[in-house]
């Protein structure tokens, strides 16, 4: 709705680097939020660009509650200074002012492969719809700011760039340079 204040979507194509993280978290803080008010979703894949997102944030000086660790996930974050990290599949029912969807292209392709279609469906289109529903679940965790991270050469990145081009008023695409 054009009359209502809305959030922002930032699409990060490439490496998620400290300067972009700091900028996004500065906006998060200026809006009155604490680190615990952010939620970062990951794939759990060892081959993902952000496979060690918790370690990366710690190296940048942040605190992390890493719900991808079985020993930690039984407890809730204990401090407001902790960023929350969970796997995509564990994000139902959670929300945050800022949500980061890391390595979303890997998650999207994993969900596409998991799709079971009947003989009447176009398998590729059905798989796209199935994966898109999973992505929509992740997207709707954000209250204000959504950060979508993907490999710049991925199929999903091309789709995201098309959406961004159609909505430049609230979607920003960044291509970090290492």
Short mmCIF file of C-alpha atoms in Angstrom, two decimals, residues 12-17 41-57 59-60 101-107 110 148-154 157 174-178:
data_model
loop_
_atom_site.label_atom_id
_atom_site.label_comp_id
_atom_site.label_asym_id
_atom_site.label_seq_id
_atom_site.Cartn_x
_atom_site.Cartn_y
_atom_site.Cartn_z
CA UNK A 12 23.09 -9.45 -1.74
CA UNK A 13 24.56 -11.28 -4.73
CA UNK A 14 27.96 -12.65 -3.79
CA UNK A 15 29.84 -12.72 -0.52
CA UNK A 16 28.17 -11.34 2.59
CA UNK A 17 30.88 -9.00 3.84
CA UNK A 41 18.23 -18.24 8.21
CA UNK A 42 20.77 -20.71 6.86
CA UNK A 43 20.78 -23.95 4.90
CA UNK A 44 22.99 -26.05 7.14
CA UNK A 45 24.97 -27.00 4.03
CA UNK A 46 28.72 -27.27 4.57
CA UNK A 47 29.29 -26.09 0.98
CA UNK A 48 27.27 -22.87 1.36
CA UNK A 49 28.98 -19.47 1.14
CA UNK A 50 27.69 -18.68 4.64
CA UNK A 51 28.18 -22.17 6.09
CA UNK A 52 29.87 -20.62 9.13
CA UNK A 53 27.68 -17.55 9.48
CA UNK A 54 27.86 -17.66 13.28
CA UNK A 55 31.64 -17.77 13.23
CA UNK A 56 31.74 -14.99 10.66
CA UNK A 57 29.56 -12.71 12.81
CA UNK A 59 34.84 -12.57 13.98
CA UNK A 60 33.16 -9.25 13.20
CA UNK A 101 17.93 -15.40 4.15
CA UNK A 102 21.46 -16.67 3.54
CA UNK A 103 22.39 -18.93 0.62
CA UNK A 104 18.76 -18.83 -0.43
CA UNK A 105 19.70 -20.19 -3.86
CA UNK A 106 20.93 -23.42 -2.25
CA UNK A 107 17.75 -23.71 -0.18
CA UNK A 110 17.09 -28.17 -2.41
CA UNK A 148 18.21 -12.09 0.63
CA UNK A 149 21.63 -13.56 -0.09
CA UNK A 150 22.43 -15.72 -3.14
CA UNK A 151 25.18 -16.68 -5.54
CA UNK A 152 25.19 -14.13 -8.37
CA UNK A 153 25.26 -16.85 -11.04
CA UNK A 154 22.33 -18.81 -9.67
CA UNK A 157 19.59 -14.59 -8.50
CA UNK A 174 24.16 -5.12 -4.06
CA UNK A 175 27.13 -6.98 -5.47
CA UNK A 176 29.88 -6.86 -2.85
CA UNK A 177 33.47 -6.71 -4.00
CA UNK A 178 35.90 -8.64 -1.78
#
